[in-house]
CSV table of C-alpha atoms in Angstrom, one decimal:
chain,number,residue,atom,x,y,z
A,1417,UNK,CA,6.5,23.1,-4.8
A,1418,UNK,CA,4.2,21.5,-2.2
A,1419,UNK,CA,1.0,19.6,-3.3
A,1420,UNK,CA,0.0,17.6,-0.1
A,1421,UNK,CA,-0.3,21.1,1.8
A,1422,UNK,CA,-2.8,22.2,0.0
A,1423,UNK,CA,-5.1,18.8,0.3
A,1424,UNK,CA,-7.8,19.8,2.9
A,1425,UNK,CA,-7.9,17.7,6.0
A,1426,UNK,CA,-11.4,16.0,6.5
A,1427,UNK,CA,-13.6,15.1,8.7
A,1428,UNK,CA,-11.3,13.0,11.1
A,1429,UNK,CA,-8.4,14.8,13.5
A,1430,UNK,CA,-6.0,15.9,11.5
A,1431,UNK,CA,-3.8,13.5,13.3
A,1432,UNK,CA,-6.0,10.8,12.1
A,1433,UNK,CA,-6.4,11.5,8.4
A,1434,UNK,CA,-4.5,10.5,5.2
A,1435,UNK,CA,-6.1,9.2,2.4
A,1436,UNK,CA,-6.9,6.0,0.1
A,1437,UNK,CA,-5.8,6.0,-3.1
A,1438,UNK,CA,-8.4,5.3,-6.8
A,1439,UNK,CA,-7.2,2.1,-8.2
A,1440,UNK,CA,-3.2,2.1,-6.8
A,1441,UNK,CA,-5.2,1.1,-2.5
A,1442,UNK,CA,-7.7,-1.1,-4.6
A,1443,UNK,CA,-4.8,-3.7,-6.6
A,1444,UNK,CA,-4.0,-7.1,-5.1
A,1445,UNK,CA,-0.3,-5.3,-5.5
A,1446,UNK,CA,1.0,-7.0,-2.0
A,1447,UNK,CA,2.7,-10.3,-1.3
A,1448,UNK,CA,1.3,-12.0,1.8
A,1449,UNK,CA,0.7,-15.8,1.4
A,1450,UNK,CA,3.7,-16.6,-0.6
A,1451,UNK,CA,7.7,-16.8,0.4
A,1452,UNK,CA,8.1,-13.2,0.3
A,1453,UNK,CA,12.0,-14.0,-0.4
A,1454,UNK,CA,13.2,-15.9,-3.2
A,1455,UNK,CA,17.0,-17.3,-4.0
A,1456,UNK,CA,15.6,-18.4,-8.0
A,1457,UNK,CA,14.6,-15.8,-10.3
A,1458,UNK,CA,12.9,-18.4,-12.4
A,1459,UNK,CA,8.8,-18.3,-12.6
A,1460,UNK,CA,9.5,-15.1,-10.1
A,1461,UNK,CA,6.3,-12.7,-11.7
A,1462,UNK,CA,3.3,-13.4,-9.8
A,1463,UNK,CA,0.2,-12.8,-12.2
A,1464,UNK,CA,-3.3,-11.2,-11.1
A,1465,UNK,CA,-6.7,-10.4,-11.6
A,1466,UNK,CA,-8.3,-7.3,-10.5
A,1467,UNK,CA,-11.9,-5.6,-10.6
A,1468,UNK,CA,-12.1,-2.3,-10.1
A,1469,UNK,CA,-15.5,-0.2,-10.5
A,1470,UNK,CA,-16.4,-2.9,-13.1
A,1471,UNK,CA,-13.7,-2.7,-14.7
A,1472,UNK,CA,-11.1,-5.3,-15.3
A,1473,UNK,CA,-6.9,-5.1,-15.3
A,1474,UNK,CA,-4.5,-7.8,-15.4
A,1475,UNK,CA,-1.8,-6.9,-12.6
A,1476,UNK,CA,1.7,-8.5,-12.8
A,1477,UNK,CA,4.6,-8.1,-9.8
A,1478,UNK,CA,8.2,-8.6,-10.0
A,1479,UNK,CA,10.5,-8.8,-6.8
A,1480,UNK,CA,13.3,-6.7,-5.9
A,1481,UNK,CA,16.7,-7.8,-6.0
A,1482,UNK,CA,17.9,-7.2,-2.6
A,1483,UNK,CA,21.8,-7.1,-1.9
A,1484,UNK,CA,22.5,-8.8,1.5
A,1485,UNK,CA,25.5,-9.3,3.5
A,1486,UNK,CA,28.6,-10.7,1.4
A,1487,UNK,CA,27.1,-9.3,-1.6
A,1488,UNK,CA,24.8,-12.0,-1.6
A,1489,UNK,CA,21.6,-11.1,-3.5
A,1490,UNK,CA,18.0,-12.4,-3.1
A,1491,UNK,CA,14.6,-11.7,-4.3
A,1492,UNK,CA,11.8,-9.4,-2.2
A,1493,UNK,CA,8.5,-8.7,-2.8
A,1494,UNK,CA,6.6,-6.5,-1.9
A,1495,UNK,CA,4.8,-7.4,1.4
A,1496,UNK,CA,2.9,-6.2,4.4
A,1497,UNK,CA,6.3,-4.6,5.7
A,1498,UNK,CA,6.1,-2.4,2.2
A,1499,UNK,CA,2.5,-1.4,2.4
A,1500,UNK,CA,2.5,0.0,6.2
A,1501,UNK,CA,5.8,1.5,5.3
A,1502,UNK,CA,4.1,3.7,2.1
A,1503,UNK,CA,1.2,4.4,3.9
A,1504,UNK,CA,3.2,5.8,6.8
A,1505,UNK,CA,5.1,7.8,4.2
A,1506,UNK,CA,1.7,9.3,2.5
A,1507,UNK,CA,0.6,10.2,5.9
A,1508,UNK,CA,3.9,11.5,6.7
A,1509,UNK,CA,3.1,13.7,3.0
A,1510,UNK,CA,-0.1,14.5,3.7
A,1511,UNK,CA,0.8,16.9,6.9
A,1512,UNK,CA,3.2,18.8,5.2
A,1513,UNK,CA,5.9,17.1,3.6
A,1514,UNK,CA,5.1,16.4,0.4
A,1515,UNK,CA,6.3,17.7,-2.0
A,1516,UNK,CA,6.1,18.2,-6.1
A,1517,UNK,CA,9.2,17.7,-8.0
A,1518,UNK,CA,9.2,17.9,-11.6
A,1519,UNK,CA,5.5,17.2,-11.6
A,1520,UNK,CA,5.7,14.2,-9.6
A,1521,UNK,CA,4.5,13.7,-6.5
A,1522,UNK,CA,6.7,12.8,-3.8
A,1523,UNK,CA,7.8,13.5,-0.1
A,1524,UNK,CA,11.0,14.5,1.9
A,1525,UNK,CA,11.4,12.7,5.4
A,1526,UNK,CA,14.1,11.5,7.5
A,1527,UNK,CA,14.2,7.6,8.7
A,1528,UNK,CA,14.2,8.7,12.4
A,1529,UNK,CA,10.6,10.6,11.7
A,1530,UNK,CA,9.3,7.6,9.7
A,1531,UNK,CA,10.4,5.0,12.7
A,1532,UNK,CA,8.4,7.4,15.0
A,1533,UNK,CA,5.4,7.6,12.9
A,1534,UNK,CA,5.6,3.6,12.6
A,1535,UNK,CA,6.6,3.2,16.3
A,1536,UNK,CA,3.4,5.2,17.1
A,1537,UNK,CA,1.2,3.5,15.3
A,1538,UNK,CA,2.3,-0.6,16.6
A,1539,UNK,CA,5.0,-1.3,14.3
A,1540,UNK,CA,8.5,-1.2,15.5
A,1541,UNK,CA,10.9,-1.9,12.5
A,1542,UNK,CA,15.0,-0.8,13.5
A,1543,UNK,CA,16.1,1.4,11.0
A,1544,UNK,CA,17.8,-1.4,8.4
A,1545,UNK,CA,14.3,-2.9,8.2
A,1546,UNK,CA,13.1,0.6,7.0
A,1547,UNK,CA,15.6,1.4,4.8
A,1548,UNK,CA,15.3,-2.2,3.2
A,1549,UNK,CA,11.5,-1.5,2.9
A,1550,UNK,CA,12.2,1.5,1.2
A,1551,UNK,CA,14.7,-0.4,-1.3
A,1552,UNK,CA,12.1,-3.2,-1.8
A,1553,UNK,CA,9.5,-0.3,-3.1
A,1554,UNK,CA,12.1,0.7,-5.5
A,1555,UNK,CA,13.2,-2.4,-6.5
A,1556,UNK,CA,9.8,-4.3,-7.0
A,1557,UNK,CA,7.9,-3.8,-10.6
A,1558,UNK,CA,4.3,-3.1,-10.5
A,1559,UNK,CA,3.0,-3.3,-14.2
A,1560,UNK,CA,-1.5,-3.2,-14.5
A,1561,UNK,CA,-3.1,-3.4,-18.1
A,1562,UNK,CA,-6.9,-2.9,-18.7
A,1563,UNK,CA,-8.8,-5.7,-20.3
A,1564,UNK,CA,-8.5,-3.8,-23.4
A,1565,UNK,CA,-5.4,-3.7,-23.6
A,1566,UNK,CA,-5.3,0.1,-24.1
A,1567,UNK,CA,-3.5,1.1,-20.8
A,1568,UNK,CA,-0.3,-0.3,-19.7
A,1569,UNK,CA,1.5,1.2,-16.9
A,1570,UNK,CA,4.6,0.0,-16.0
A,1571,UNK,CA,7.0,1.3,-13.0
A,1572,UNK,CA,8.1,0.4,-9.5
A,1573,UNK,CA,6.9,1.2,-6.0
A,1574,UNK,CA,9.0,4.2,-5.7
A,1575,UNK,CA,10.2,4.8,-9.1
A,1576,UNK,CA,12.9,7.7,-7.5
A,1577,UNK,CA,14.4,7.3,-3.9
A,1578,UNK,CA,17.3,9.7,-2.5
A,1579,UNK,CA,19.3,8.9,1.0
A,1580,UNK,CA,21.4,10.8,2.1
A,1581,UNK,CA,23.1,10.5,5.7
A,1582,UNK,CA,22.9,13.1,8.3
A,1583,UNK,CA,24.5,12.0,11.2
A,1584,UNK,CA,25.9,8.6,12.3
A,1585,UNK,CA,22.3,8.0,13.1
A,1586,UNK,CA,19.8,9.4,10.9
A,1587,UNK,CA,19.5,10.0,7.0
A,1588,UNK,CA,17.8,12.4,5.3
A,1589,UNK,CA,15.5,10.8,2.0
A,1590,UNK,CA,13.3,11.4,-0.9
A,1591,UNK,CA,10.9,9.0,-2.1
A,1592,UNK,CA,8.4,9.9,-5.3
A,1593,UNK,CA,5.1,7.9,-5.0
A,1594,UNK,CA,4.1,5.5,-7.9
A,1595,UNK,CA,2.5,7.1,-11.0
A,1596,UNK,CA,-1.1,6.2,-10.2
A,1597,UNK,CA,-0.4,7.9,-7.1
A,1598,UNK,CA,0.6,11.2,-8.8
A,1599,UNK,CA,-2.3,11.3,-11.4
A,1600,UNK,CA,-4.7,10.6,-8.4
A,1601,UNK,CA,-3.7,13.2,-6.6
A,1602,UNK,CA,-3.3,15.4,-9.7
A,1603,UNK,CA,-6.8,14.3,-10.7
A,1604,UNK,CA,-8.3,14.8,-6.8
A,1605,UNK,CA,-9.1,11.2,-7.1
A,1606,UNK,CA,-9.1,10.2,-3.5
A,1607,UNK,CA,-10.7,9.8,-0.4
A,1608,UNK,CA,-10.0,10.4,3.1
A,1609,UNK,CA,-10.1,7.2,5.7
A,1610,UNK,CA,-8.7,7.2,9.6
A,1611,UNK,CA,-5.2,6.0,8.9
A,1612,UNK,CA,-4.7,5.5,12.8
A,1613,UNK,CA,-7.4,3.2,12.8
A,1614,UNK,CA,-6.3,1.3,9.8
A,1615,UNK,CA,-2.2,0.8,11.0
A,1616,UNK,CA,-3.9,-0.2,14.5
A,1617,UNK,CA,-5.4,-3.7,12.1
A,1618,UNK,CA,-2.6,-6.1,12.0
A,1619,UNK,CA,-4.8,-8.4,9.8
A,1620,UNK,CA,-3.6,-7.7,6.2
A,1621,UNK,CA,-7.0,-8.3,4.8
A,1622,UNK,CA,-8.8,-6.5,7.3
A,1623,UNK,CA,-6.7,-3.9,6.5
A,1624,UNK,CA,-7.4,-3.8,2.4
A,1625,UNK,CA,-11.2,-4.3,3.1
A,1626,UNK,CA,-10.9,-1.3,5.5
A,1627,UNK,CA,-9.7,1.0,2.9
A,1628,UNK,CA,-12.0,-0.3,0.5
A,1629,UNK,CA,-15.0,0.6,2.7
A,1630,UNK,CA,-13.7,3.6,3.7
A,1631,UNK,CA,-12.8,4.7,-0.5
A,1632,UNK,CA,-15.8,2.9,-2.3
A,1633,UNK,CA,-18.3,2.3,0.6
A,1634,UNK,CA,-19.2,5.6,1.6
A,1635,UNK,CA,-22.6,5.8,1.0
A,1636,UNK,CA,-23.5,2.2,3.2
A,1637,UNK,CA,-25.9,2.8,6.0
A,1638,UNK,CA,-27.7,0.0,8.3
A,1639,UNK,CA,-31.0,0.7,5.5
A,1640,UNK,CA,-28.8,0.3,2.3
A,1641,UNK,CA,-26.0,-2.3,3.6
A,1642,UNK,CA,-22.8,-3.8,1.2
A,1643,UNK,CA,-23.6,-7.4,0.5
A,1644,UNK,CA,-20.0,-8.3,-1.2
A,1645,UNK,CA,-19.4,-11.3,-2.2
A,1646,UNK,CA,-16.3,-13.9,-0.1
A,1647,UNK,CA,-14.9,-15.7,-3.3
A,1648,UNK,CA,-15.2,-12.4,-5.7
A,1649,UNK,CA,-13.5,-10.2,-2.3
A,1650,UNK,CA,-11.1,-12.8,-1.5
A,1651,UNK,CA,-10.0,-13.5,-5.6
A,1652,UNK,CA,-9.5,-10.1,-6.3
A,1653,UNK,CA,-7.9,-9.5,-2.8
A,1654,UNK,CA,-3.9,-9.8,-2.3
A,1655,UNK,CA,-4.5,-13.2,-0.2
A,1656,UNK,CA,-6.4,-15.0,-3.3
A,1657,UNK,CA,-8.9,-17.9,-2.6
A,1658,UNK,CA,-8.0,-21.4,-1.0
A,1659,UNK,CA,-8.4,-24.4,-2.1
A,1660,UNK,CA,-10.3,-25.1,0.7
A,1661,UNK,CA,-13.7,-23.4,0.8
A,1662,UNK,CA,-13.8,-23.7,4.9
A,1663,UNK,CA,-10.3,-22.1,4.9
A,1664,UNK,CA,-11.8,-18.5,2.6
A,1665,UNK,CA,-15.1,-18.6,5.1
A,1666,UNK,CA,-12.6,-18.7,8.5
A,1667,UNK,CA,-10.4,-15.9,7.1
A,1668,UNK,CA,-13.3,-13.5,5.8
A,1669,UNK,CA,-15.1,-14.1,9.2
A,1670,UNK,CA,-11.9,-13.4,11.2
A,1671,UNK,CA,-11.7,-10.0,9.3
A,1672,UNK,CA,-15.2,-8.9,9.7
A,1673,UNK,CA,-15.1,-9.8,13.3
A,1674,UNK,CA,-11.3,-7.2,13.6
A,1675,UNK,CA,-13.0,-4.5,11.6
A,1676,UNK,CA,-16.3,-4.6,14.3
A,1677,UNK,CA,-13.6,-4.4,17.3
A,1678,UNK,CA,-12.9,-1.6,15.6
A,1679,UNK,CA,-15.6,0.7,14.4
């Protein structure tokens, strides 16, 4: 059964389009400012804060343990890598090859069409970076409870992945989407943003902010502007505040200024 097919494309080019996410786009669930691998499992759970819609969740991530060459293992998180890898992926679902298996939304590609659709959009990763990616969303534990305690949600990236090899060349996969994906697209509770804009910003936090505007800013005009605030953004955000108060000001300027090159 196909789900994604049946999503109407919006406003953008249908080659533009794929769409943010309610809550899942919105968590500080991405690794950027720390060593994204680890050789100590020890004090390994990075613990966050998140406000979404006024409402508060406690987010916690746990790294992947990655097998290397010799067997050697090591620990991944989640990074920048993942995030433009599963957003390629629920574009790649979006124009026809998603799919819903078991009730669970997922979608069928091969790693040749995913390097193309990253390729296109400025991010060449060889086919062992993809398929690591891939093993890094499957790996990785992303656990959110709300401030009341009375929602816990607990499950990786990808919960289910399938490879299976083609050719010499090319594999054929299956990944299924995390389950706040699935019950937001179950519950039609998304939003459609310009997906080859946002894989154009190579700024991580432009990139977030981006697809907040585009999922929670809608209604902002040049009359009725968003004022939000740097420390509440940047907290909340998967970069977290510096120390240094000059430090927050120079990277919240630098990603205003990338999001007006590209409006």
């Amino acid at each position: 059964m196909s789900f994604f097919d049946e999503i109407p494309i919006s406003i953008f080019k249908k080659t533009e389009c794929s769409y943010t996410i309610e809550i899942y786009d919105s968590m500080p669930k991405y690794v950027w400012n720390q060593k994204k691998i680890l050789n100590d499992a020890s004090n390994a759970i990075i613990i966050r804060k998140s406000n979404i819609r006024g409402k508060k969740f406690l987010i916690k991530i746990k790294p992947a343990i990655i097998e290397k060459k010799n067997f050697k293992t090591v620990l991944i998180y989640p990074g920048a890598r993942e995030e433009i890898v599963e957003d390629a992926l629920r574009k790649i679902a979006v124009h026809g090859k998603g799919k819903i298996i078991e009730g669970k939304a997922g979608v069928i590609f091969t790693l040749y069409e995913l390097q193309k659709e990253l390729i296109k959009t400025g991010h060449g990763y060889n086919l062992n970076e993809i398929k690591e990616s891939i093993e890094v969303c499957r790996g990785s534990t992303l656990e959110y409870m709300t401030e009341d305690k009375k929602k816990l949600i607990s499950s990786s990236f990808f919960p289910l992945i399938g490879i299976i090899k083609k050719d010499i060349n090319n594999f054929k996969c299956y990944v299924q989407f995390n389950p706040l994906v699935n019950e937001s697209l179950l519950n039609y509770s998304f939003k459609p943003y310009n997906y080859t804009i946002c894989m154009k910003i190579h700024s991580p936090l432009a990139r977030y902010m981006y697809k907040r505007m585009s999922h929670y800013w809608i209604q902002a005009h040049q009359k009725s502007p968003y004022t939000p605030s740097l420390l509440s953004f940047l907290n909340y955000s998967p970069r977290d505040l510096s120390e240094r108060m000059s430090e927050n000001i120079r990277a919240m300027k630098n990603t205003l200024q990338l999001l007006i090159k590209k409006k």
